[in-house]
Amino acid sequence: MSELARLAGIGPQREKALKASGLITLRDLVYHLPRRYIDRTRITPIASLDEGAEAFFAGRIERVEEPRGRLVVRVSDETGEIDLVFFRGQSYLKPRFKPGVRLAVAGTVSFFRSLQIAHPEWEELGEEEEPSGGILPVYPQTEAMADARLEHRLLQKLVLEVLDGYAFSDALTGEERTLLGLRPEKDALRSVHAPSSLAEADMGRHEVKIRELWPLCLAGEKAKRDRQGRGKIFPPRPEAEAAVRAALGFALTRGQEAVLNQIASNLEKKAQFSGLLQGDVGSGKTAVALLAAVRVSAADSQVALLCPTEILAEQHHRHAPAMGKAGMQTALLTSSTLTEERAGILAGLKSGRIGMIVGTHSLLSPEIIFQDLRFIIVDEQHRFGVEQRATMTAKGVEPHVLFLSATPIPRTLAQSWYGDMELVTLDEKPPGRLPVKTRLVLTEKEADMLAFLRMETESGNQVYWVVPRIDANPVAGDDGVESVFRGLRILVS
């Protein structure tokens, strides 16, 4: 007999539905957490209900109907009336609803022609009985669970049966719980599944989330410790760096100088650096990364700049002349690189003649062998998978790694997800950058907008026009790429 089959009320059909929903063990069940709660401590008159509200009220059944394959139960109180709508289980439910019977009802109010509640939680009340109840958990439900009538109350009952009657080990030691300020696992789960208040539910969910994040924190800390005492030290190379700065043709902002110093200080330590450089598009992340790379190449070690697209790789490789001022030989390797040129690049990387390689996924090929790869820069890191980044890192000799990202990452998420990296934030843009302005143009103003765009193109500026579809969709009223292009070409010709 399976673990779930030992629970009261779980027969073959319900066990099958739970397993089809990914709930196979008792631990799976207790970690099937509510997605929201209905506060049954506050009764709301029907006339006060609005769309989207979590409702709890007492009402009397006025009538029961079955229009178009659904069961509609009209209930009322002294202030108004509302429909309870059921799309499943009509044959089971209809005999239980009789006009004149009083119900306690809980659910989310929606609107379709009038206010209604679809598949509410409900129970029959006596004639003089007042509705009562605490906080009702609302669980995620699959279609299989709904068909097996695994309702929210039953799921809560099953979870509490497990928490009361079965023992399973707490993943955290008592010392860890004390350090994190957590209660035993069962107590936290009870607060989630059977809270006495919404505040208690929030506290329980907070504790569960800390438990989920704790292994990630430990893994991140272990990764940091494993990098201690590893990696090559790269001291400053003032002459080489000055030559590249002069060739770049612009001065770094204070923000760029600050993050460059932060990265450079890590390259001077006897520990592998792993950093995430955040900054908006156009903030100058690439210039910072290249200047950090100068000291690596000047020490006769190699640098790899991994890019997700050929266009981006070619754009970065345009800095090759500037890097050359420091004596760094730079090469570009993509899928478009000709065979003969590719062979020369591979030989140069293996011999160490090429100090810096800029490339796309081509750099991940097994035939790419470096003599002494010590610094890896990954641009738009979110576009590379974990295995791809690991493959690139494995080509180096205890390499320092710098990830670049223009995707805003909230600090708390960054610290948890990238906990084994040092967070480096570039929050200043180079001078002269104009602020981004967003405008919503109504259809009646389209001619004015097109005139403005034509003026911009005639002034030498560029316009990007994003089309939602490749092919036209007459039903949706969307034009395709070709028709939009033809219209714009007439405009600017």
Short mmCIF file of C-alpha atoms in Angstrom, two decimals:
data_model
loop_
_atom_site.label_atom_id
_atom_site.label_comp_id
_atom_site.label_asym_id
_atom_site.label_seq_id
_atom_site.Cartn_x
_atom_site.Cartn_y
_atom_site.Cartn_z
CA MET A 1 0.00 0.00 0.00
CA SER A 2 1.33 3.41 -0.93
CA GLU A 3 1.85 6.23 1.59
CA LEU A 4 -1.14 8.20 0.29
CA ALA A 5 -3.46 5.19 0.26
CA ARG A 6 -3.11 4.93 4.06
CA LEU A 7 -4.92 8.25 4.51
CA ALA A 8 -8.63 8.34 5.31
CA GLY A 9 -10.76 9.12 2.28
CA ILE A 10 -8.10 8.21 -0.30
CA GLY A 11 -9.30 5.41 -2.55
CA PRO A 12 -7.82 4.26 -5.86
CA GLN A 13 -9.41 7.08 -7.87
CA ARG A 14 -8.19 9.86 -5.59
CA GLU A 15 -4.76 8.28 -5.21
CA LYS A 16 -4.45 8.17 -8.99
CA ALA A 17 -5.53 11.82 -9.23
CA LEU A 18 -2.94 12.88 -6.64
CA LYS A 19 -0.16 10.98 -8.38
CA ALA A 20 -1.17 12.45 -11.76
CA SER A 21 -0.83 15.87 -10.10
CA GLY A 22 2.71 15.13 -8.90
CA LEU A 23 1.75 14.31 -5.30
CA ILE A 24 3.22 10.87 -4.65
CA THR A 25 4.57 10.92 -1.08
CA LEU A 26 3.33 12.32 2.22
CA ARG A 27 5.99 15.03 2.01
CA ASP A 28 4.71 15.98 -1.45
CA LEU A 29 1.26 16.39 0.05
CA VAL A 30 2.26 18.59 3.00
CA TYR A 31 4.29 20.78 0.64
CA HIS A 32 1.31 21.25 -1.68
CA LEU A 33 0.85 24.74 -0.25
CA PRO A 34 -2.26 26.91 -0.50
CA ARG A 35 -2.11 29.56 -3.22
CA ARG A 36 -4.40 31.92 -1.30
CA TYR A 37 -6.81 32.08 1.63
CA ILE A 38 -10.43 33.01 2.23
CA ASP A 39 -11.04 34.89 5.45
CA ARG A 40 -14.15 33.32 6.97
CA THR A 41 -13.94 35.43 10.09
CA ARG A 42 -15.59 38.39 8.33
CA ILE A 43 -19.12 38.17 6.86
CA THR A 44 -19.83 40.45 3.88
CA PRO A 45 -23.39 41.27 2.75
CA ILE A 46 -24.05 40.26 -0.87
CA ALA A 47 -24.82 43.88 -1.87
CA SER A 48 -21.30 44.89 -0.76
CA LEU A 49 -19.50 42.36 -2.97
CA ASP A 50 -17.33 43.54 -5.89
CA GLU A 51 -15.60 41.70 -8.71
CA GLY A 52 -12.36 40.12 -7.48
CA ALA A 53 -13.35 40.19 -3.81
CA GLU A 54 -12.91 37.19 -1.52
CA ALA A 55 -16.46 36.67 -0.26
CA PHE A 56 -17.90 34.94 2.81
CA PHE A 57 -21.60 35.26 3.50
CA ALA A 58 -24.79 33.43 4.45
CA GLY A 59 -27.60 33.15 1.94
CA ARG A 60 -30.77 31.28 1.12
CA ILE A 61 -31.25 29.27 -2.10
CA GLU A 62 -33.84 30.95 -4.33
CA ARG A 63 -33.71 28.64 -7.35
CA VAL A 64 -31.57 26.02 -9.09
CA GLU A 65 -31.12 25.92 -12.89
CA GLU A 66 -29.04 24.01 -15.46
CA PRO A 67 -28.52 26.26 -18.51
CA ARG A 68 -26.07 25.08 -21.18
CA GLY A 69 -24.29 22.37 -19.25
CA ARG A 70 -23.68 24.21 -15.99
CA LEU A 71 -25.42 24.31 -12.64
CA VAL A 72 -26.50 27.78 -11.44
CA VAL A 73 -27.68 28.24 -7.85
CA ARG A 74 -29.21 31.65 -7.07
CA VAL A 75 -28.77 32.62 -3.41
CA SER A 76 -29.83 35.77 -1.60
CA ASP A 77 -29.62 37.55 1.72
CA GLU A 78 -31.53 40.58 2.96
CA THR A 79 -29.31 42.90 0.85
CA GLY A 80 -29.18 41.23 -2.57
CA GLU A 81 -28.58 38.06 -4.59
CA ILE A 82 -25.77 36.34 -6.47
CA ASP A 83 -25.28 33.20 -8.60
CA LEU A 84 -23.13 30.22 -7.59
CA VAL A 85 -21.93 28.53 -10.79
CA PHE A 86 -20.66 24.94 -11.10
CA PHE A 87 -19.20 23.60 -14.35
CA ARG A 88 -18.36 20.14 -12.99
CA GLY A 89 -20.16 17.55 -10.88
CA GLN A 90 -23.68 18.75 -11.64
CA SER A 91 -25.25 15.32 -11.14
CA TYR A 92 -23.61 15.02 -7.71
CA LEU A 93 -24.35 18.58 -6.61
CA LYS A 94 -27.88 19.25 -7.87
CA PRO A 95 -29.69 16.95 -5.40
CA ARG A 96 -27.91 18.74 -2.53
CA PHE A 97 -29.28 22.19 -3.44
CA LYS A 98 -32.93 22.73 -2.51
CA PRO A 99 -34.77 26.09 -2.68
CA GLY A 100 -35.18 27.57 0.79
CA VAL A 101 -32.07 25.93 2.24
CA ARG A 102 -29.56 28.27 3.92
CA LEU A 103 -25.87 28.09 2.93
CA ALA A 104 -22.57 29.49 4.15
CA VAL A 105 -20.63 30.43 0.99
CA ALA A 106 -16.97 31.34 0.45
CA GLY A 107 -15.19 32.11 -2.84
CA THR A 108 -13.88 34.68 -5.29
CA VAL A 109 -16.40 36.99 -6.93
CA SER A 110 -16.24 37.22 -10.73
CA PHE A 111 -18.41 38.88 -13.35
CA PHE A 112 -20.17 37.39 -16.38
CA ARG A 113 -23.29 39.42 -17.22
CA SER A 114 -23.74 39.70 -13.46
CA LEU A 115 -21.75 38.98 -10.31
CA GLN A 116 -21.17 35.30 -9.65
CA ILE A 117 -18.93 32.87 -7.78
CA ALA A 118 -17.61 29.85 -9.66
CA HIS A 119 -17.13 26.63 -7.68
CA PRO A 120 -17.36 28.22 -4.23
CA GLU A 121 -16.75 26.46 -0.94
CA TRP A 122 -20.11 25.95 0.76
CA GLU A 123 -21.88 24.16 3.58
CA GLU A 124 -25.51 23.85 4.64
CA LEU A 125 -26.68 25.90 7.62
CA GLY A 126 -29.56 25.29 10.02
CA GLU A 127 -32.41 27.77 10.07
CA GLU A 128 -31.06 29.65 13.10
CA GLU A 129 -27.41 28.74 12.65
CA GLU A 130 -24.91 31.51 12.06
CA PRO A 131 -21.98 30.98 9.65
CA SER A 132 -18.63 30.54 11.31
CA GLY A 133 -15.15 29.47 10.39
CA GLY A 134 -11.58 30.57 10.37
CA ILE A 135 -9.14 30.97 7.50
CA LEU A 136 -9.91 28.64 4.59
CA PRO A 137 -6.88 27.60 2.50
CA VAL A 138 -7.41 27.48 -1.27
CA TYR A 139 -5.08 24.93 -2.90
CA PRO A 140 -3.82 24.67 -6.48
CA GLN A 141 -5.98 22.09 -8.24
CA THR A 142 -5.48 20.10 -11.40
CA GLU A 143 -8.35 18.83 -13.51
CA ALA A 144 -7.69 15.30 -12.21
CA MET A 145 -8.02 16.51 -8.61
CA ALA A 146 -11.26 18.35 -9.39
CA ASP A 147 -12.74 15.27 -11.11
CA ALA A 148 -11.85 13.16 -8.05
CA ARG A 149 -13.56 15.74 -5.79
CA LEU A 150 -10.35 16.51 -3.93
CA GLU A 151 -11.80 19.75 -2.61
CA HIS A 152 -9.94 22.33 -0.55
CA ARG A 153 -11.39 21.16 2.75
CA LEU A 154 -10.47 17.56 2.03
CA LEU A 155 -6.93 18.51 1.06
CA GLN A 156 -6.57 20.46 4.30
CA LYS A 157 -7.94 17.49 6.28
CA LEU A 158 -5.45 15.13 4.61
CA VAL A 159 -2.51 17.41 5.33
CA LEU A 160 -3.47 17.78 8.99
CA GLU A 161 -3.83 14.00 9.27
CA VAL A 162 -0.25 13.65 8.03
CA LEU A 163 1.09 16.36 10.35
CA ASP A 164 -0.71 14.83 13.36
CA GLY A 165 -0.19 11.14 12.72
CA TYR A 166 3.03 10.62 10.80
CA ALA A 167 6.65 11.34 11.61
CA PHE A 168 9.10 12.63 9.04
CA SER A 169 12.49 14.08 9.78
CA ASP A 170 13.08 17.82 9.82
CA ALA A 171 15.60 18.72 7.12
CA LEU A 172 17.19 21.31 9.43
CA THR A 173 19.05 20.60 12.64
CA GLY A 174 18.07 22.31 15.87
CA GLU A 175 21.20 24.45 15.59
CA GLU A 176 20.20 25.60 12.12
CA ARG A 177 16.65 26.41 13.25
CA THR A 178 18.00 28.48 16.13
CA LEU A 179 20.39 30.33 13.81
CA LEU A 180 17.57 31.12 11.35
CA GLY A 181 14.92 31.79 13.98
CA LEU A 182 12.65 29.01 12.75
CA ARG A 183 10.18 26.70 14.45
CA PRO A 184 10.13 22.93 13.84
CA GLU A 185 9.02 22.07 10.31
CA LYS A 186 5.65 20.63 11.36
CA ASP A 187 4.76 23.80 13.27
CA ALA A 188 5.54 26.00 10.27
CA LEU A 189 3.52 23.77 7.95
CA ARG A 190 0.58 23.77 10.34
CA SER A 191 0.59 27.58 10.26
CA VAL A 192 0.45 27.43 6.46
CA HIS A 193 -2.33 24.85 6.18
CA ALA A 194 -4.47 25.70 9.23
CA PRO A 195 -3.73 29.28 10.30
CA SER A 196 -5.81 31.03 12.92
CA SER A 197 -5.25 34.33 11.10
CA LEU A 198 -3.85 35.64 7.85
CA ALA A 199 -0.86 36.95 9.83
CA GLU A 200 -0.08 33.42 11.02
CA ALA A 201 -0.37 32.14 7.44
CA ASP A 202 2.15 34.77 6.29
CA MET A 203 4.53 33.80 9.09
CA GLY A 204 4.32 30.12 8.16
CA ARG A 205 4.90 30.79 4.46
CA HIS A 206 7.87 33.00 5.34
CA GLU A 207 9.45 30.18 7.33
CA VAL A 208 8.86 27.68 4.53
CA LYS A 209 10.53 30.03 2.02
CA ILE A 210 13.55 30.42 4.28
CA ARG A 211 13.82 26.64 4.42
CA GLU A 212 13.72 26.49 0.61
CA LEU A 213 16.45 29.13 0.26
CA TRP A 214 18.75 27.76 2.95
CA PRO A 215 20.32 24.98 0.78
CA LEU A 216 20.98 27.56 -1.96
CA CYS A 217 22.70 29.80 0.56
CA LEU A 218 24.84 26.93 1.81
CA ALA A 219 25.76 25.92 -1.75
CA GLY A 220 26.72 29.51 -2.56
CA GLU A 221 28.86 29.80 0.55
CA LYS A 222 30.57 26.49 -0.22
CA ALA A 223 31.32 27.68 -3.77
CA LYS A 224 32.90 30.84 -2.35
CA ARG A 225 35.05 28.86 0.06
CA ASP A 226 36.10 26.41 -2.65
CA ARG A 227 37.48 29.34 -4.68
CA GLN A 228 39.68 30.56 -1.85
CA GLY A 229 43.38 29.99 -2.48
CA ARG A 230 42.76 29.35 -6.19
CA GLY A 231 43.17 31.50 -9.26
CA LYS A 232 46.10 33.56 -10.51
CA ILE A 233 46.83 37.01 -9.06
CA PHE A 234 46.85 39.84 -11.62
CA PRO A 235 48.48 43.04 -10.34
CA PRO A 236 47.89 46.42 -12.00
CA ARG A 237 49.45 47.12 -15.42
CA PRO A 238 49.39 50.94 -15.48
CA GLU A 239 51.11 51.42 -18.86
CA ALA A 240 48.96 48.88 -20.71
CA GLU A 241 45.76 50.17 -19.13
CA ALA A 242 46.66 53.80 -19.93
CA ALA A 243 47.31 52.87 -23.57
CA VAL A 244 43.89 51.22 -23.91
CA ARG A 245 42.10 54.09 -22.13
CA ALA A 246 43.65 56.57 -24.56
CA ALA A 247 42.66 54.44 -27.56
CA LEU A 248 39.04 54.12 -26.39
CA GLY A 249 38.60 57.83 -26.98
CA PHE A 250 36.41 58.60 -23.97
CA ALA A 251 36.83 58.98 -20.23
CA LEU A 252 35.17 56.55 -17.87
CA THR A 253 32.38 57.83 -15.64
CA ARG A 254 32.73 57.77 -11.87
CA GLY A 255 30.43 54.78 -11.81
CA GLN A 256 32.60 52.90 -14.30
CA GLU A 257 35.75 53.73 -12.36
CA ALA A 258 34.14 52.49 -9.15
CA VAL A 259 33.07 49.11 -10.52
CA LEU A 260 36.39 48.71 -12.38
CA ASN A 261 38.23 49.20 -9.09
CA GLN A 262 35.92 46.67 -7.43
CA ILE A 263 36.64 44.06 -10.12
CA ALA A 264 40.37 44.86 -10.24
CA SER A 265 40.71 44.46 -6.47
CA ASN A 266 39.30 40.94 -6.78
CA LEU A 267 41.79 40.07 -9.53
CA GLU A 268 44.57 40.98 -7.09
CA LYS A 269 43.44 38.40 -4.52
CA LYS A 270 44.43 34.75 -4.26
CA ALA A 271 40.88 33.60 -4.86
CA GLN A 272 38.90 32.91 -8.01
CA PHE A 273 36.68 35.89 -8.75
CA SER A 274 33.08 35.26 -9.78
CA GLY A 275 31.14 38.46 -10.34
CA LEU A 276 27.85 39.66 -11.81
CA LEU A 277 28.13 43.13 -13.36
CA GLN A 278 24.70 44.73 -13.67
CA GLY A 279 24.02 47.87 -15.64
CA ASP A 280 21.52 49.31 -18.09
CA VAL A 281 22.09 49.08 -21.83
CA GLY A 282 24.55 51.82 -22.73
CA SER A 283 25.98 52.18 -19.22
CA GLY A 284 29.43 51.04 -20.36
CA LYS A 285 29.73 47.52 -18.96
CA THR A 286 31.84 46.33 -21.90
CA ALA A 287 34.45 49.08 -21.48
CA VAL A 288 34.82 48.12 -17.81
CA ALA A 289 35.19 44.43 -18.64
CA LEU A 290 37.79 45.09 -21.35
CA LEU A 291 39.90 47.28 -19.09
CA ALA A 292 39.81 44.56 -16.45
CA ALA A 293 40.93 42.10 -19.15
CA VAL A 294 43.99 44.22 -20.01
CA ARG A 295 45.90 43.25 -16.89
CA VAL A 296 45.19 39.56 -17.57
CA SER A 297 46.47 39.68 -21.14
CA ALA A 298 49.44 41.83 -20.15
CA ALA A 299 50.46 39.02 -17.79
CA ASP A 300 50.62 36.62 -20.80
CA SER A 301 47.35 34.88 -19.86
CA GLN A 302 44.28 34.61 -22.07
CA VAL A 303 40.81 36.18 -22.01
CA ALA A 304 37.57 34.92 -23.59
CA LEU A 305 34.52 37.12 -24.21
CA LEU A 306 31.48 34.92 -24.82
CA CYS A 307 28.49 36.53 -26.58
CA PRO A 308 25.05 35.11 -27.47
CA THR A 309 24.92 36.53 -31.03
CA GLU A 310 27.28 37.26 -33.91
CA ILE A 311 26.15 40.89 -34.04
CA LEU A 312 27.10 41.42 -30.42
CA ALA A 313 30.42 39.60 -30.85
CA GLU A 314 31.29 41.73 -33.88
CA GLN A 315 30.34 44.86 -31.96
CA HIS A 316 32.68 43.95 -29.09
CA HIS A 317 35.47 42.99 -31.49
CA ARG A 318 35.51 46.55 -32.80
CA HIS A 319 37.50 47.38 -29.68
CA ALA A 320 40.34 45.15 -30.95
CA PRO A 321 42.45 48.11 -32.19
CA ALA A 322 42.23 49.71 -28.75
CA MET A 323 43.25 46.46 -27.06
CA GLY A 324 46.09 46.17 -29.55
CA LYS A 325 47.64 49.33 -28.07
CA ALA A 326 48.47 47.22 -25.03
CA GLY A 327 50.05 44.54 -27.21
CA MET A 328 47.01 42.27 -26.99
CA GLN A 329 46.22 40.22 -30.08
CA THR A 330 42.47 39.79 -30.40
CA ALA A 331 40.49 37.45 -32.66
CA LEU A 332 36.81 36.95 -33.53
CA LEU A 333 35.34 33.45 -33.78
CA THR A 334 31.76 32.75 -34.87
CA SER A 335 29.94 30.21 -37.02
CA SER A 336 30.61 32.52 -39.99
CA THR A 337 34.39 32.38 -39.59
CA LEU A 338 35.97 30.84 -42.70
CA THR A 339 37.64 27.44 -42.34
CA GLU A 340 41.18 28.63 -43.03
CA GLU A 341 40.86 31.60 -40.68
CA ARG A 342 39.29 29.37 -38.03
CA ALA A 343 42.23 26.96 -38.18
CA GLY A 344 44.63 29.85 -37.61
CA ILE A 345 42.60 31.08 -34.61
CA LEU A 346 42.51 27.62 -33.05
CA ALA A 347 46.27 27.32 -33.42
CA GLY A 348 46.76 30.80 -31.94
CA LEU A 349 44.62 29.98 -28.90
CA LYS A 350 46.44 26.72 -28.28
CA SER A 351 49.87 28.31 -28.56
CA GLY A 352 48.90 31.39 -26.54
CA ARG A 353 49.66 33.78 -29.42
CA ILE A 354 46.07 35.12 -29.26
CA GLY A 355 45.55 36.89 -25.96
CA MET A 356 41.83 37.55 -26.27
CA ILE A 357 39.10 35.77 -28.19
CA VAL A 358 35.64 37.24 -28.78
CA GLY A 359 33.07 34.71 -29.93
CA THR A 360 29.67 33.11 -29.81
CA HIS A 361 28.69 29.55 -28.92
CA SER A 362 31.51 28.49 -31.22
CA LEU A 363 33.84 28.98 -28.24
CA LEU A 364 32.11 26.06 -26.52
CA SER A 365 33.31 23.58 -29.15
CA PRO A 366 35.57 20.80 -27.81
CA GLU A 367 38.20 21.66 -30.42
CA ILE A 368 38.73 25.09 -28.82
CA ILE A 369 41.76 24.64 -26.58
CA PHE A 370 43.49 27.44 -24.72
CA GLN A 371 47.06 27.58 -23.52
CA ASP A 372 46.29 29.58 -20.37
CA LEU A 373 42.69 30.89 -20.15
CA ARG A 374 42.42 32.84 -16.91
CA PHE A 375 39.59 35.36 -17.41
CA ILE A 376 36.15 34.67 -18.90
CA ILE A 377 33.60 37.40 -19.64
CA VAL A 378 30.05 36.25 -20.42
CA ASP A 379 27.83 38.93 -21.95
CA GLU A 380 24.05 38.65 -21.53
CA GLN A 381 24.68 35.75 -19.19
CA HIS A 382 20.95 34.91 -18.91
CA ARG A 383 21.05 33.65 -22.51
CA PHE A 384 23.47 30.86 -21.66
CA GLY A 385 22.50 27.73 -19.78
CA VAL A 386 24.23 26.41 -16.68
CA GLU A 387 25.93 23.62 -18.62
CA GLN A 388 27.16 26.03 -21.31
CA ARG A 389 28.71 28.32 -18.72
CA ALA A 390 30.28 25.32 -16.99
CA THR A 391 31.70 24.10 -20.32
CA MET A 392 33.31 27.48 -20.91
CA THR A 393 34.73 27.64 -17.40
CA ALA A 394 36.19 24.14 -17.74
CA LYS A 395 38.37 25.36 -20.62
CA GLY A 396 40.27 27.66 -18.26
CA VAL A 397 42.84 27.21 -15.54
CA GLU A 398 41.04 28.26 -12.34
CA PRO A 399 39.65 31.21 -14.34
CA HIS A 400 38.16 34.41 -12.97
CA VAL A 401 34.64 34.85 -14.39
CA LEU A 402 32.66 38.05 -14.94
CA PHE A 403 29.03 37.86 -16.03
CA LEU A 404 27.41 40.91 -17.64
CA SER A 405 23.68 41.61 -17.50
CA ALA A 406 21.42 44.49 -18.47
CA THR A 407 18.40 42.66 -17.04
CA PRO A 408 17.34 44.36 -13.80
CA ILE A 409 17.62 41.91 -10.92
CA PRO A 410 16.12 42.84 -7.53
CA ARG A 411 18.84 42.78 -4.90
CA THR A 412 17.22 40.08 -2.76
CA LEU A 413 16.75 37.79 -5.76
CA ALA A 414 20.29 38.46 -6.96
CA GLN A 415 21.71 37.61 -3.56
CA SER A 416 19.80 34.33 -3.38
CA TRP A 417 20.09 33.16 -6.98
CA TYR A 418 23.62 34.47 -7.55
CA GLY A 419 24.68 33.97 -3.95
CA ASP A 420 28.08 32.59 -4.89
CA MET A 421 28.89 35.69 -6.98
CA GLU A 422 29.92 39.18 -6.03
CA LEU A 423 27.27 41.66 -7.13
CA VAL A 424 28.76 44.63 -9.00
CA THR A 425 26.29 47.36 -9.97
CA LEU A 426 26.92 50.08 -12.56
CA ASP A 427 24.18 52.63 -11.88
CA GLU A 428 25.51 55.62 -13.84
CA LYS A 429 25.26 56.21 -17.58
CA PRO A 430 27.82 58.12 -19.65
CA PRO A 431 27.06 61.86 -19.99
CA GLY A 432 24.91 63.06 -22.86
CA ARG A 433 22.51 60.11 -22.81
CA LEU A 434 18.94 61.35 -23.26
CA PRO A 435 16.18 59.91 -21.06
CA VAL A 436 13.86 57.33 -22.61
CA LYS A 437 10.38 58.70 -23.34
CA THR A 438 7.38 56.45 -23.89
CA ARG A 439 4.28 57.66 -25.70
CA LEU A 440 0.93 56.07 -26.48
CA VAL A 441 -0.29 57.24 -29.89
CA LEU A 442 -4.00 57.00 -30.60
CA THR A 443 -5.19 55.85 -34.01
CA GLU A 444 -6.44 59.31 -34.95
CA LYS A 445 -2.91 60.67 -34.37
CA GLU A 446 -1.16 58.07 -36.55
CA ALA A 447 -0.56 60.53 -39.41
CA ASP A 448 1.21 62.93 -37.03
CA MET A 449 3.35 60.09 -35.71
CA LEU A 450 4.37 59.00 -39.21
CA ALA A 451 5.29 62.58 -40.09
CA PHE A 452 7.47 62.74 -36.97
CA LEU A 453 9.21 59.46 -37.87
CA ARG A 454 9.89 60.68 -41.39
CA MET A 455 11.46 63.83 -39.96
CA GLU A 456 13.68 61.70 -37.71
CA THR A 457 14.91 59.51 -40.56
CA GLU A 458 15.60 62.56 -42.74
CA SER A 459 17.73 63.91 -39.88
CA GLY A 460 19.88 60.77 -40.02
CA ASN A 461 18.30 58.96 -37.05
CA GLN A 462 17.00 55.39 -37.06
CA VAL A 463 13.56 53.99 -36.32
CA TYR A 464 12.69 50.48 -35.14
CA TRP A 465 9.15 49.35 -35.94
CA VAL A 466 8.10 46.18 -34.12
CA VAL A 467 5.35 44.11 -35.75
CA PRO A 468 3.45 41.47 -33.71
CA ARG A 469 3.03 39.03 -36.60
CA ILE A 470 5.02 37.76 -39.56
CA ASP A 471 1.87 37.07 -41.55
CA ALA A 472 -1.23 39.27 -41.55
CA ASN A 473 -4.22 38.15 -39.48
CA PRO A 474 -7.41 39.74 -40.89
CA VAL A 475 -9.52 38.31 -38.06
CA ALA A 476 -7.42 39.99 -35.36
CA GLY A 477 -6.89 43.06 -37.51
CA ASP A 478 -3.08 42.72 -37.39
CA ASP A 479 -0.86 43.55 -40.36
CA GLY A 480 2.08 41.31 -41.18
CA VAL A 481 5.72 42.32 -41.59
CA GLU A 482 5.54 42.59 -45.40
CA SER A 483 2.52 44.89 -45.50
CA VAL A 484 3.93 47.16 -42.77
CA PHE A 485 7.28 47.30 -44.57
CA ARG A 486 5.65 48.25 -47.86
CA GLY A 487 3.69 51.04 -46.21
CA LEU A 488 6.72 52.44 -44.40
CA ARG A 489 8.88 52.26 -47.52
CA ILE A 490 6.34 54.47 -49.34
CA LEU A 491 6.41 56.87 -46.40
CA VAL A 492 10.19 57.40 -46.36
CA SER A 493 10.87 57.15 -50.10
#
